[in-house]
Amino acid sequence: MFSIKPSDVRKLLITFLIISTVGLVNAQQISSNITRDSILKIFEKAQSDINKVNLLNELTLVISRSDMPNNLMQYASEALLISQKERYQKGIGISYYAMGFYNYAKKNHIDALSNLTQAQIQFDAIADKQNGGRCKYLTANILFDKGDYAGSIKNCTDALQLWQSSKYKTLIGACCNDLALFMPEWVTTAKVWSMLTKDLRLRKK
């Protein structure tokens, strides 16, 4: 009689879960790439108006550091000129956010933080909590890369509060996952600092 050991069942389940997860991630990546390419095609043919600026905003929602368009800074500069001409405050914020994302991807952290500060000012002025939260979230990731774990946790928490108050759910899951990543690094750094300062105090005695 054919029988399956419990350990074999567990192995099969684990293998199935891994395959399913990898397949889901790949499918999401393919879908994101299709959306990105579609927006880029429309953006490049669009007239220089507010609609083009809003397309840039849609583009920043679907790109990542690994698939960022090389011309993103050029697109952002064009969008900024349009927004300033039309006095479109949200568009000014969108443009600075895109610049910040570009500099983040290029690891120009100081420029990225400066861009995001400018974007945050615009979004706060019009009470745009969704995009204001995105600025905070990207700032959190930059500060994490710089080793400022306390700052990254604060900005990530601020982003969550903005999104929850505006009922924006798209990035809440990702933000919570990042908080779980940031926290151990901050705790470890805090413990090391505590040990170092304690050692210094003992040496002074």
C-alpha positions as a printed Julia matrix, in Angstrom:
205×3 Matrix{Float64}:
  0.0    0.0     0.0
  1.32   3.44   -0.97
  1.83   5.83    1.96
  3.23   9.31    2.45
  5.22  10.27    5.5
  4.18  13.42    7.41
  7.64  14.87    6.75
  7.12  14.4     3.01
  3.78  16.2     3.22
  5.45  19.14    4.97
  8.15  19.27    2.28
  5.52  19.26   -0.45
  3.57  22.05    1.24
  6.69  24.18    1.72
  7.68  23.64   -1.92
  4.17  24.59   -3.07
  4.2   27.76   -0.96
  7.61  28.79   -2.31
  6.55  28.2    -5.92
  3.25  30.04   -5.36
  4.98  33.02   -3.72
  7.64  33.29   -6.43
  4.94  33.05   -9.09
  2.89  35.81   -7.43
  5.91  38.11   -7.1
  6.87  37.54  -10.74
  3.3   38.19  -11.89
  3.16  41.43   -9.9
  6.51  42.51  -11.35
  5.35  41.82  -14.91
  2.11  43.72  -14.29
  4.06  46.65  -12.82
  6.42  46.73  -15.81
  3.5   46.74  -18.25
  1.85  49.63  -16.37
  5.15  51.54  -16.22
  5.78  51.15  -19.95
  2.2   52.15  -20.79
  2.4   55.33  -18.69
  5.78  56.2   -20.21
  4.42  55.91  -23.76
  1.49  58.19  -22.94
  3.7   60.63  -21.01
  6.23  61.05  -23.81
  3.47  61.93  -26.31
  1.41  64.09  -23.95
  1.04  67.85  -24.3
  2.86  70.04  -21.8
 -0.04  70.65  -19.42
 -1.33  69.66  -15.99
 -2.42  66.25  -17.26
  1.21  65.47  -18.07
  2.2   66.41  -14.52
 -0.45  64.04  -13.14
  0.91  61.29  -15.4
  4.29  61.79  -13.75
  2.59  61.21  -10.4
  1.12  57.94  -11.69
  4.56  56.92  -12.93
  6.16  57.42   -9.51
  3.55  55.07   -8.03
  4.65  52.08  -10.13
  8.42  52.44  -10.48
 11.16  51.19   -8.18
 14.87  51.9    -7.87
 15.67  48.98  -10.17
 13.38  50.01  -13.05
 13.47  53.8   -12.77
 13.44  55.56  -16.17
 16.78  57.2   -16.94
 14.96  60.37  -18.0
 12.99  60.75  -14.76
 14.89  63.89  -13.71
 14.21  65.44  -17.12
 10.51  64.58  -16.81
 10.41  66.06  -13.3
 12.1   69.29  -14.41
  9.59  69.68  -17.24
  6.7   69.0   -14.86
  8.04  71.6   -12.43
  8.13  74.28  -15.13
  4.56  73.43  -16.18
  3.32  73.47  -12.58
  5.0   76.77  -11.76
  3.58  78.36  -14.91
  0.07  77.08  -14.11
  0.46  77.76  -10.38
 -0.4   74.12   -9.77
  0.81  73.57   -6.22
  0.2   69.83   -6.16
  2.16  69.55   -9.4
  5.11  71.37   -7.85
  5.05  68.82   -5.05
  4.82  65.94   -7.52
  7.8   67.3    -9.46
  9.99  67.64   -6.38
  8.94  64.17   -5.22
 10.0   62.68   -8.58
 13.34  64.49   -8.3
 13.73  63.09   -4.8
 12.99  59.59   -6.03
 15.56  59.96   -8.82
 18.25  61.13   -6.4
 17.29  58.37   -3.96
 17.76  55.76   -6.69
 21.13  57.32   -7.57
 22.07  57.39   -3.85
 22.38  61.17   -3.83
 20.9   61.24   -0.35
 21.45  64.92    0.48
 19.82  66.09   -2.76
 17.0   63.57   -2.33
 16.18  64.81    1.19
 16.24  68.42   -0.03
 13.84  67.57   -2.88
 11.49  65.73   -0.53
 11.48  68.63    1.93
 10.35  70.92   -0.9
  7.69  68.41   -1.94
  6.47  68.03    1.66
  6.0   71.8     1.97
  3.74  71.83   -1.1
  1.66  68.82   -0.04
  1.25  70.07    3.53
  0.04  73.44    2.22
 -2.85  71.79    0.35
 -3.48  69.08    3.0
 -2.57  66.29    0.56
 -2.01  63.55    3.13
 -1.6   60.76    0.58
  1.37  62.35   -1.17
  2.63  63.9     2.06
  2.79  60.39    3.46
  4.71  59.21    0.41
  7.31  61.92    1.08
  7.63  60.77    4.68
  7.89  57.14    3.61
 10.62  57.77    1.04
 12.46  59.94    3.57
 12.29  57.02    6.01
 13.95  54.73    3.47
 16.7   57.25    2.74
 17.43  57.76    6.45
 17.57  53.99    6.89
 20.18  53.76    4.12
 22.15  56.49    5.93
 22.01  54.6     9.22
 19.63  57.03   10.94
 17.3   54.33   12.26
 15.48  56.53   14.78
 14.75  59.07   12.02
 13.55  56.36    9.66
 11.16  54.97   12.28
  9.76  58.45   13.02
  9.13  59.24    9.35
  7.64  55.82    8.69
  5.28  56.27   11.66
  4.35  59.76   10.42
  3.56  58.3     6.98
  1.29  55.67    8.54
 -0.61  58.3    10.52
 -1.14  60.45    7.42
 -2.38  57.5     5.37
 -4.64  56.17    8.09
 -6.26  59.57    8.6
 -6.88  59.87    4.84
 -7.92  56.18    4.48
 -5.15  55.57    1.93
 -4.34  51.85    2.12
 -2.07  51.18   -0.87
  1.28  51.52    0.91
  0.3   50.81    4.52
  1.32  47.15    4.29
  4.73  47.98    2.82
  5.26  50.67    5.44
  4.43  48.27    8.29
  6.85  45.71    6.86
  9.59  48.34    6.71
  8.9   49.39   10.3
  9.45  45.77   11.32
 12.78  45.95    9.47
 13.84  49.35   10.86
 13.05  48.56   14.5
 15.65  45.79   15.16
 18.38  47.94   13.58
 17.45  50.87   15.82
 17.32  48.69   18.95
 20.72  47.16   18.14
 22.27  50.59   17.53
 20.75  51.95   20.73
 22.16  49.02   22.72
 25.64  49.49   21.26
 25.53  53.23   22.0
 24.39  52.54   25.56
 27.27  50.11   26.08
 29.82  52.59   24.67
 28.61  55.49   26.81
 28.52  53.25   29.88
 32.12  52.2    29.19
 33.19  55.85   28.84
 31.51  56.75   32.14
 33.32  53.9    33.91
 36.68  55.01   32.5
 36.16  58.56   33.77
 35.63  57.35   37.34
